[in-house]
PDB file of C-alpha atoms in Angstrom:
ATOM      1  CA  MET A   1     129.073  84.129 118.049  1.00 66.00           C
ATOM      2  CA  LYS A   2     130.572  85.303 114.527  1.00 65.00           C
ATOM      3  CA  LYS A   3     132.098  88.480 113.064  1.00 57.00           C
ATOM      4  CA  LEU A   4     130.833  88.730 109.239  1.00 55.00           C
ATOM      5  CA  ILE A   5     132.171  91.293 107.216  1.00 56.00           C
ATOM      6  CA  ALA A   6     130.548  92.358 103.661  1.00 54.00           C
ATOM      7  CA  LEU A   7     130.840  94.984 101.554  1.00 54.00           C
ATOM      8  CA  ILE A   8     127.799  95.182  99.060  1.00 57.00           C
ATOM      9  CA  LEU A   9     126.986  96.767  96.287  1.00 53.00           C
ATOM     10  CA  ALA A  10     123.193  97.753  97.380  1.00 51.00           C
ATOM     11  CA  LEU A  11     120.655  97.038  94.739  1.00 47.00           C
ATOM     12  CA  THR A  12     123.382  95.602  92.548  1.00 44.00           C
ATOM     13  CA  LEU A  13     121.603  92.147  93.243  1.00 43.00           C
ATOM     14  CA  VAL A  14     118.307  94.045  92.366  1.00 43.00           C
ATOM     15  CA  MET A  15     117.243  92.726  89.391  1.00 40.00           C
ATOM     16  CA  SER A  16     116.284  95.670  85.680  1.00 37.00           C
ATOM     17  CA  LEU A  17     114.101  92.952  84.029  1.00 35.00           C
ATOM     18  CA  CYS A  18     112.751  95.450  80.870  1.00 32.00           C
ATOM     19  CA  ALA A  19     110.567  93.027  79.321  1.00 32.00           C
ATOM     20  CA  ALA A  20     109.227  91.155  83.001  1.00 36.00           C
ATOM     21  CA  ALA A  21     105.428  92.894  83.007  1.00 36.00           C
ATOM     22  CA  PHE A  22     106.056  93.792  87.096  1.00 37.00           C
ATOM     23  CA  ALA A  23     110.458  94.728  86.737  1.00 38.00           C
ATOM     24  CA  ALA A  24     112.210  97.002  88.371  1.00 38.00           C
ATOM     25  CA  GLU A  25     113.925 100.075  87.459  1.00 41.00           C
ATOM     26  CA  GLU A  26     117.996 100.085  86.905  1.00 42.00           C
ATOM     27  CA  SER A  27     119.111 101.638  89.996  1.00 44.00           C
ATOM     28  CA  ALA A  28     122.635 103.430  90.722  1.00 47.00           C
ATOM     29  CA  ASP A  29     124.784 100.944  92.792  1.00 57.00           C
ATOM     30  CA  GLU A  30     126.470 102.016  96.199  1.00 65.00           C
ATOM     31  CA  GLU A  31     129.126 100.284  98.452  1.00 74.00           C
ATOM     32  CA  ILE A  32     127.806  99.567 101.778  1.00 77.00           C
ATOM     33  CA  VAL A  33     129.873  98.122 104.370  1.00 79.00           C
ATOM     34  CA  ILE A  34     127.557  95.496 106.827  1.00 80.00           C
ATOM     35  CA  ASP A  35     129.755  94.358 110.081  1.00 82.00           C
ATOM     36  CA  VAL A  36     127.759  92.661 112.188  1.00 84.00           C
ATOM     37  CA  GLU A  37     128.456  89.693 114.743  1.00 90.00           C
ATOM     38  CA  VAL A  38     126.440  87.507 114.593  1.00 91.00           C
ATOM     39  CA  PRO A  39     125.039  83.329 116.907  1.00 91.00           C
ATOM     40  CA  GLU A  40     126.768  79.963 115.128  1.00 94.00           C
ATOM     41  CA  PHE A  41     123.499  78.458 112.983  1.00 95.00           C
ATOM     42  CA  THR A  42     123.029  76.136 110.901  1.00 96.00           C
ATOM     43  CA  THR A  43     120.833  75.445 108.005  1.00 97.00           C
ATOM     44  CA  LEU A  44     118.651  72.502 106.250  1.00 97.00           C
ATOM     45  CA  GLU A  45     121.819  72.191 103.613  1.00 97.00           C
ATOM     46  CA  GLU A  46     124.697  73.880 105.165  1.00 96.00           C
ATOM     47  CA  GLY A  47     126.207  76.626 103.742  1.00 97.00           C
ATOM     48  CA  LYS A  48     122.569  76.506 101.245  1.00 98.00           C
ATOM     49  CA  LEU A  49     119.712  78.984 102.883  1.00 98.00           C
ATOM     50  CA  THR A  50     116.343  77.098 101.257  1.00 98.00           C
ATOM     51  CA  ILE A  51     113.161  79.756 100.745  1.00 98.00           C
ATOM     52  CA  SER A  52     109.492  78.207 100.166  1.00 97.00           C
ATOM     53  CA  THR A  53     108.064  80.906  98.092  1.00 96.00           C
ATOM     54  CA  SER A  54     104.964  81.266  95.878  1.00 94.00           C
ATOM     55  CA  PRO A  55     106.156  83.403  92.792  1.00 93.00           C
ATOM     56  CA  ASP A  56     102.623  84.995  92.134  1.00 91.00           C
ATOM     57  CA  PHE A  57     103.051  87.645  94.253  1.00 91.00           C
ATOM     58  CA  PRO A  58     104.341  90.989  92.443  1.00 92.00           C
ATOM     59  CA  PRO A  59     105.756  92.686  93.273  1.00 93.00           C
ATOM     60  CA  TYR A  60     107.100  90.483  96.220  1.00 94.00           C
ATOM     61  CA  GLU A  61     107.544  87.219  94.129  1.00 94.00           C
ATOM     62  CA  ASN A  62     107.038  86.777  90.684  1.00 93.00           C
ATOM     63  CA  LEU A  63     109.070  85.105  87.582  1.00 93.00           C
ATOM     64  CA  ASP A  64     110.376  86.012  84.715  1.00 92.00           C
ATOM     65  CA  ASP A  65     109.854  85.137  81.295  1.00 90.00           C
ATOM     66  CA  GLU A  66     112.558  82.123  81.875  1.00 91.00           C
ATOM     67  CA  GLY A  67     110.678  81.264  84.576  1.00 91.00           C
ATOM     68  CA  ASN A  68     113.246  83.228  87.125  1.00 93.00           C
ATOM     69  CA  VAL A  69     111.961  84.132  91.005  1.00 95.00           C
ATOM     70  CA  TYR A  70     112.126  87.792  91.188  1.00 95.00           C
ATOM     71  CA  GLY A  71     111.302  91.128  93.420  1.00 95.00           C
ATOM     72  CA  ILE A  72     111.282  92.301  96.745  1.00 95.00           C
ATOM     73  CA  GLU A  73     112.174  89.966  98.229  1.00 96.00           C
ATOM     74  CA  MET A  74     113.971  87.684  96.496  1.00 95.00           C
ATOM     75  CA  ASP A  75     116.378  90.831  96.377  1.00 94.00           C
ATOM     76  CA  LEU A  76     116.206  90.983  99.301  1.00 95.00           C
ATOM     77  CA  LEU A  77     116.900  87.622 100.607  1.00 95.00           C
ATOM     78  CA  ALA A  78     120.072  87.490  97.751  1.00 93.00           C
ATOM     79  CA  ILE A  79     121.869  90.037 100.076  1.00 93.00           C
ATOM     80  CA  ILE A  80     121.091  88.538 103.323  1.00 94.00           C
ATOM     81  CA  ALA A  81     122.329  85.735 101.700  1.00 95.00           C
ATOM     82  CA  GLU A  82     125.454  87.147 101.064  1.00 91.00           C
ATOM     83  CA  VAL A  83     126.265  88.908 104.377  1.00 92.00           C
ATOM     84  CA  LEU A  84     125.810  85.150 105.539  1.00 94.00           C
ATOM     85  CA  ASP A  85     127.945  83.848 102.952  1.00 93.00           C
ATOM     86  CA  LEU A  86     125.438  81.498 102.000  1.00 95.00           C
ATOM     87  CA  GLU A  87     123.759  80.315  98.604  1.00 97.00           C
ATOM     88  CA  LEU A  88     120.432  81.026  98.215  1.00 97.00           C
ATOM     89  CA  VAL A  89     118.209  77.870  97.730  1.00 97.00           C
ATOM     90  CA  VAL A  90     114.672  79.049  95.918  1.00 97.00           C
ATOM     91  CA  ASP A  91     111.611  76.158  96.080  1.00 97.00           C
ATOM     92  CA  THR A  92     108.696  78.017  94.137  1.00 96.00           C
ATOM     93  CA  MET A  93     105.381  76.217  94.873  1.00 95.00           C
ATOM     94  CA  ASP A  94     101.551  77.379  95.572  1.00 93.00           C
ATOM     95  CA  PHE A  95     101.436  78.989  99.580  1.00 93.00           C
ATOM     96  CA  ASP A  96      99.853  76.632 101.266  1.00 93.00           C
ATOM     97  CA  SER A  97     103.167  74.281 100.597  1.00 95.00           C
ATOM     98  CA  ALA A  98     105.272  77.324 101.581  1.00 96.00           C
ATOM     99  CA  LEU A  99     104.003  77.069 104.614  1.00 96.00           C
ATOM    100  CA  LEU A 100     103.621  74.017 104.909  1.00 96.00           C
ATOM    101  CA  ALA A 101     107.995  73.216 103.906  1.00 97.00           C
ATOM    102  CA  VAL A 102     108.397  75.891 106.731  1.00 96.00           C
ATOM    103  CA  GLN A 103     106.403  74.005 109.261  1.00 96.00           C
ATOM    104  CA  GLN A 104     107.706  69.901 108.362  1.00 96.00           C
ATOM    105  CA  GLY A 105     111.730  70.892 108.349  1.00 95.00           C
ATOM    106  CA  LYS A 106     111.582  71.307 104.372  1.00 97.00           C
ATOM    107  CA  SER A 107     112.814  74.978 103.790  1.00 97.00           C
ATOM    108  CA  ASP A 108     114.539  77.222 106.123  1.00 97.00           C
ATOM    109  CA  MET A 109     112.231  80.235 105.676  1.00 97.00           C
ATOM    110  CA  VAL A 110     108.918  81.016 103.657  1.00 97.00           C
ATOM    111  CA  VAL A 111     109.675  84.557 101.819  1.00 94.00           C
ATOM    112  CA  SER A 112     106.019  84.973 100.095  1.00 89.00           C
ATOM    113  CA  GLY A 113     104.322  88.463 101.634  1.00 89.00           C
ATOM    114  CA  CYS A 114     104.230  86.275 104.760  1.00 93.00           C
ATOM    115  CA  SER A 115     102.082  88.447 107.182  1.00 92.00           C
ATOM    116  CA  VAL A 116     102.457  87.895 110.487  1.00 94.00           C
ATOM    117  CA  THR A 117      99.546  86.079 112.518  1.00 92.00           C
ATOM    118  CA  GLU A 118      99.417  84.897 115.691  1.00 93.00           C
ATOM    119  CA  ASP A 119      97.721  81.065 114.706  1.00 92.00           C
ATOM    120  CA  ARG A 120     100.655  81.145 112.265  1.00 94.00           C
ATOM    121  CA  LYS A 121     102.742  82.217 115.772  1.00 95.00           C
ATOM    122  CA  LEU A 122     102.072  78.930 117.100  1.00 96.00           C
ATOM    123  CA  VAL A 123     103.530  76.736 113.678  1.00 96.00           C
ATOM    124  CA  MET A 124     106.754  78.598 113.095  1.00 97.00           C
ATOM    125  CA  ASN A 125     108.838  82.150 114.046  1.00 97.00           C
ATOM    126  CA  PHE A 126     109.111  85.080 112.482  1.00 98.00           C
ATOM    127  CA  THR A 127     111.943  87.466 111.809  1.00 98.00           C
ATOM    128  CA  ASP A 128     111.217  91.455 112.777  1.00 97.00           C
ATOM    129  CA  SER A 129     108.721  93.039 110.238  1.00 96.00           C
ATOM    130  CA  TYR A 130     110.480  94.856 107.377  1.00 95.00           C
ATOM    131  CA  THR A 131     107.575  96.571 106.157  1.00 93.00           C
ATOM    132  CA  THR A 132     103.548  96.730 106.382  1.00 92.00           C
ATOM    133  CA  ALA A 133     101.272  95.608 103.816  1.00 90.00           C
ATOM    134  CA  LYS A 134      97.318  96.574 103.549  1.00 92.00           C
ATOM    135  CA  GLN A 135      94.484  94.105 102.464  1.00 94.00           C
ATOM    136  CA  VAL A 136      92.847  96.132  99.813  1.00 96.00           C
ATOM    137  CA  ILE A 137      89.691  95.311  97.688  1.00 97.00           C
ATOM    138  CA  VAL A 138      89.863  94.792  93.508  1.00 98.00           C
ATOM    139  CA  VAL A 139      86.561  95.109  92.112  1.00 98.00           C
ATOM    140  CA  PRO A 140      85.569  94.693  87.900  1.00 97.00           C
ATOM    141  CA  GLU A 141      84.680  98.474  87.256  1.00 97.00           C
ATOM    142  CA  GLY A 142      81.500  99.561  88.388  1.00 95.00           C
ATOM    143  CA  SER A 143      81.026  97.592  90.582  1.00 96.00           C
ATOM    144  CA  GLU A 144      78.644  97.933  93.212  1.00 96.00           C
ATOM    145  CA  VAL A 145      80.774  95.599  95.844  1.00 96.00           C
ATOM    146  CA  THR A 146      81.580  97.975  98.578  1.00 95.00           C
ATOM    147  CA  LEU A 147      83.451  97.273 102.119  1.00 94.00           C
ATOM    148  CA  ASP A 148      80.329  97.313 103.869  1.00 94.00           C
ATOM    149  CA  THR A 149      78.919  94.858 101.338  1.00 95.00           C
ATOM    150  CA  LEU A 150      81.672  92.754 100.633  1.00 95.00           C
ATOM    151  CA  GLY A 151      79.563  89.412 102.196  1.00 93.00           C
ATOM    152  CA  ASP A 152      76.892  90.281  99.688  1.00 95.00           C
ATOM    153  CA  TYR A 153      79.040  88.693  97.201  1.00 96.00           C
ATOM    154  CA  ASN A 154      80.743  85.746  96.299  1.00 97.00           C
ATOM    155  CA  ILE A 155      84.852  86.990  96.945  1.00 98.00           C
ATOM    156  CA  GLY A 156      88.182  85.561  95.769  1.00 97.00           C
ATOM    157  CA  THR A 157      91.316  85.363  97.486  1.00 96.00           C
ATOM    158  CA  GLN A 158      94.237  82.624  97.549  1.00 95.00           C
ATOM    159  CA  ARG A 159      94.304  79.864 100.053  1.00 93.00           C
ATOM    160  CA  GLY A 160      96.588  80.108 102.613  1.00 91.00           C
ATOM    161  CA  THR A 161      96.519  83.452 102.608  1.00 93.00           C
ATOM    162  CA  THR A 162      94.783  86.219 105.490  1.00 92.00           C
ATOM    163  CA  GLY A 163      92.068  87.555 102.611  1.00 93.00           C
ATOM    164  CA  PHE A 164      91.484  83.724 102.964  1.00 94.00           C
ATOM    165  CA  ILE A 165      91.559  83.587 106.624  1.00 93.00           C
ATOM    166  CA  TYR A 166      89.944  87.150 107.341  1.00 93.00           C
ATOM    167  CA  THR A 167      87.107  86.751 104.877  1.00 95.00           C
ATOM    168  CA  SER A 168      86.772  83.695 105.997  1.00 95.00           C
ATOM    169  CA  ASP A 169      86.239  84.758 108.942  1.00 94.00           C
ATOM    170  CA  ASP A 170      84.166  87.289 108.784  1.00 95.00           C
ATOM    171  CA  TYR A 171      82.003  86.625 106.092  1.00 95.00           C
ATOM    172  CA  GLY A 172      81.636  82.670 106.092  1.00 94.00           C
ATOM    173  CA  GLU A 173      83.346  80.382 104.023  1.00 90.00           C
ATOM    174  CA  ASP A 174      80.554  79.392 101.873  1.00 92.00           C
ATOM    175  CA  ALA A 175      80.808  83.349 100.444  1.00 94.00           C
ATOM    176  CA  VAL A 176      84.644  83.491  99.880  1.00 97.00           C
ATOM    177  CA  ILE A 177      86.529  80.777  96.972  1.00 97.00           C
ATOM    178  CA  GLY A 178      89.657  80.172  97.868  1.00 96.00           C
ATOM    179  CA  TYR A 179      92.411  79.532  94.638  1.00 96.00           C
ATOM    180  CA  ASP A 180      95.972  78.622  93.977  1.00 93.00           C
ATOM    181  CA  THR A 181      97.367  81.163  93.122  1.00 93.00           C
ATOM    182  CA  TYR A 182      95.922  84.912  92.894  1.00 93.00           C
ATOM    183  CA  THR A 183      96.518  84.035  88.447  1.00 93.00           C
ATOM    184  CA  LEU A 184      93.310  81.748  88.733  1.00 96.00           C
ATOM    185  CA  ALA A 185      91.762  84.242  91.260  1.00 97.00           C
ATOM    186  CA  PHE A 186      91.899  86.783  88.809  1.00 97.00           C
ATOM    187  CA  GLN A 187      90.635  84.608  85.979  1.00 97.00           C
ATOM    188  CA  ALA A 188      87.692  83.918  87.902  1.00 97.00           C
ATOM    189  CA  LEU A 189      87.190  88.017  88.588  1.00 98.00           C
ATOM    190  CA  GLN A 190      87.052  88.174  84.289  1.00 97.00           C
ATOM    191  CA  ASN A 191      85.344  85.430  84.118  1.00 96.00           C
ATOM    192  CA  GLY A 192      82.341  86.444  86.441  1.00 96.00           C
ATOM    193  CA  GLN A 193      82.930  83.985  88.811  1.00 97.00           C
ATOM    194  CA  VAL A 194      84.087  85.819  91.814  1.00 98.00           C
ATOM    195  CA  ASP A 195      82.934  89.377  92.296  1.00 98.00           C
ATOM    196  CA  CYS A 196      85.688  90.744  93.849  1.00 98.00           C
ATOM    197  CA  ILE A 197      89.401  89.962  95.494  1.00 98.00           C
ATOM    198  CA  VAL A 198      90.560  90.380  98.684  1.00 97.00           C
ATOM    199  CA  LEU A 199      94.689  91.159  98.581  1.00 95.00           C
ATOM    200  CA  ASP A 200      97.707  92.696  99.792  1.00 93.00           C
ATOM    201  CA  ASP A 201      98.354  97.026  98.512  1.00 93.00           C
ATOM    202  CA  ALA A 202     101.011  96.654  96.395  1.00 91.00           C
ATOM    203  CA  VAL A 203      99.726  92.435  94.575  1.00 93.00           C
ATOM    204  CA  ALA A 204      97.188  94.456  93.815  1.00 94.00           C
ATOM    205  CA  VAL A 205      98.495  97.665  91.986  1.00 94.00           C
ATOM    206  CA  ALA A 206     100.858  95.453  90.152  1.00 93.00           C
ATOM    207  CA  TYR A 207      97.399  93.145  89.095  1.00 95.00           C
ATOM    208  CA  VAL A 208      95.135  95.891  88.238  1.00 96.00           C
ATOM    209  CA  GLU A 209      98.203  97.760  85.938  1.00 94.00           C
ATOM    210  CA  GLU A 210      98.457  95.203  83.515  1.00 94.00           C
ATOM    211  CA  ILE A 211      94.573  93.825  83.069  1.00 96.00           C
ATOM    212  CA  PRO A 212      91.848  96.486  82.080  1.00 96.00           C
ATOM    213  CA  GLY A 213      89.061  96.692  83.521  1.00 97.00           C
ATOM    214  CA  LEU A 214      89.687  96.190  87.560  1.00 97.00           C
ATOM    215  CA  GLU A 215      90.475  98.861  89.276  1.00 97.00           C
ATOM    216  CA  ILE A 216      90.826  98.718  93.313  1.00 97.00           C
ATOM    217  CA  LEU A 217      88.177  99.995  96.218  1.00 96.00           C
ATOM    218  CA  ASP A 218      89.046 103.501  98.263  1.00 92.00           C
ATOM    219  CA  THR A 219      89.195 101.610 101.225  1.00 88.00           C
ATOM    220  CA  GLU A 220      91.456  99.158 103.095  1.00 86.00           C
ATOM    221  CA  TYR A 221      90.523  96.075 104.945  1.00 88.00           C
ATOM    222  CA  VAL A 222      92.873  95.630 106.806  1.00 87.00           C
ATOM    223  CA  THR A 223      96.610  96.823 107.645  1.00 90.00           C
ATOM    224  CA  GLU A 224      99.314  94.055 108.246  1.00 92.00           C
ATOM    225  CA  ASP A 225     103.094  93.743 109.194  1.00 94.00           C
ATOM    226  CA  TYR A 226     105.421  91.400 105.883  1.00 95.00           C
ATOM    227  CA  ALA A 227     108.411  89.095 108.111  1.00 97.00           C
ATOM    228  CA  PHE A 228     109.964  86.088 107.094  1.00 98.00           C
ATOM    229  CA  GLY A 229     109.027  82.838 108.544  1.00 98.00           C
ATOM    230  CA  VAL A 230     111.350  80.454 110.020  1.00 97.00           C
ATOM    231  CA  ASP A 231     111.742  77.197 111.547  1.00 94.00           C
ATOM    232  CA  LYS A 232     110.053  77.570 115.244  1.00 94.00           C
ATOM    233  CA  ASP A 233     113.481  74.754 115.914  1.00 93.00           C
ATOM    234  CA  ASN A 234     116.019  77.120 114.039  1.00 96.00           C
ATOM    235  CA  VAL A 235     116.440  80.017 116.398  1.00 96.00           C
ATOM    236  CA  GLU A 236     120.047  80.632 115.408  1.00 96.00           C
ATOM    237  CA  LEU A 237     118.439  81.544 112.885  1.00 97.00           C
ATOM    238  CA  LEU A 238     116.352  83.833 113.615  1.00 97.00           C
ATOM    239  CA  ASP A 239     119.172  85.685 115.336  1.00 97.00           C
ATOM    240  CA  ALA A 240     121.837  85.832 112.119  1.00 96.00           C
ATOM    241  CA  LEU A 241     118.524  87.187 110.085  1.00 97.00           C
ATOM    242  CA  ASN A 242     117.471  89.405 112.354  1.00 97.00           C
ATOM    243  CA  ILE A 243     121.013  90.440 113.460  1.00 95.00           C
ATOM    244  CA  VAL A 244     121.514  91.643 109.045  1.00 95.00           C
ATOM    245  CA  LEU A 245     117.517  92.242 109.091  1.00 96.00           C
ATOM    246  CA  ALA A 246     118.107  95.164 111.329  1.00 95.00           C
ATOM    247  CA  ALA A 247     121.495  96.138 109.501  1.00 93.00           C
ATOM    248  CA  LEU A 248     120.087  96.244 106.311  1.00 94.00           C
ATOM    249  CA  MET A 249     117.563  98.636 107.588  1.00 94.00           C
ATOM    250  CA  GLU A 250     119.717 100.965 109.884  1.00 93.00           C
ATOM    251  CA  GLU A 251     121.329 101.314 105.795  1.00 90.00           C
ATOM    252  CA  GLY A 252     118.596 101.746 103.846  1.00 91.00           C
ATOM    253  CA  VAL A 253     118.864  99.193 101.960  1.00 91.00           C
ATOM    254  CA  VAL A 254     115.655  97.905 102.862  1.00 94.00           C
ATOM    255  CA  GLN A 255     113.509 101.011 101.408  1.00 92.00           C
ATOM    256  CA  ASP A 256     115.706 101.348  98.680  1.00 91.00           C
ATOM    257  CA  ILE A 257     114.782  97.787  97.557  1.00 92.00           C
ATOM    258  CA  ILE A 258     111.404  98.671  98.158  1.00 93.00           C
ATOM    259  CA  ASP A 259     111.770 101.679  96.365  1.00 91.00           C
ATOM    260  CA  SER A 260     113.086 100.393  93.273  1.00 90.00           C
ATOM    261  CA  TYR A 261     109.173  98.460  93.278  1.00 91.00           C
ATOM    262  CA  ILE A 262     107.104  99.945  94.523  1.00 85.00           C
ATOM    263  CA  SER A 263     106.759 104.001  93.542  1.00 71.00           C
ATOM    264  CA  ALA A 264     105.268 106.409  95.990  1.00 50.00           C
TER     265      ALA A 264
END
C-alpha cells in the first residue's frame, strides 16, 4: 500500500470554454485535501494513465475548437490522475474502438459514458458507478414516434452503445442503423434517413439544444449506471481508482463537476 495526500482545488480543472458549444460554466475554487492509501499498481506506461474515449458525447466528452477533449469525465479523470500522481493521456477514437482498446491492452481505461452491462463485465472490469443515466428517444418535432411504436420506425444509434444493443435486441437489427458517431446519427436524423435516435439523456439534451427542430420524448427507455471500464487484468489499478473515486464522491467533488455541466 502507498499513502497519497493531495491538495486539490476542486473544480479548478473544470474547463470554462465560453466559445465551446457545450462548455461548463466557471465555478469557484475550493481547497480539498484527499488523504488515501492505495495499493501498488501499474499502468501501460509508467507515470501515465492512458484512457480511450469517443469525444462526441457531450457533456461527458466533447471537442473544443482546437481539438482538445473536455467534459464531465475529462475533468473527473484529470483530478483522479492528479491524486494518483499520473499524467493523463487521452486517445480519441470511435466508441467501438475505445471499448476494444481497453480489452486489447492498448489503454488503461475506457471513459465515454460507459454503461455497466453484464456482457461488458465479461471483457473488462468496472469501477464503482459515479452516476446514472437514462436512455431516451430524440425525434423531429411533431413526430408520431412513441415508445410503444418505436419498433415500427428506423432507429438511429451509435455502434457499440447500449442504445444500439437494447434496440437491436428488442426490435431486431433490421430496425436499427448504427453510426460511428452521434454526430453522424444526428445528421441522418436531420436528413430523414432515420426516424429517431436512442441515446443517453444528458447527451440528448446537449444535441437538441444545438439542433433546431428536434425534441426528446417525455419517456425513458432504460436506466443505467455509468462507470469507467478498466483492463480486466489490472485489478490493482481498479482498486486504486475506486479508493480515489470514493474519496472524491464523499467530498462532493464528483457531484460538483456533474452539476457544473448539467443543470437540475
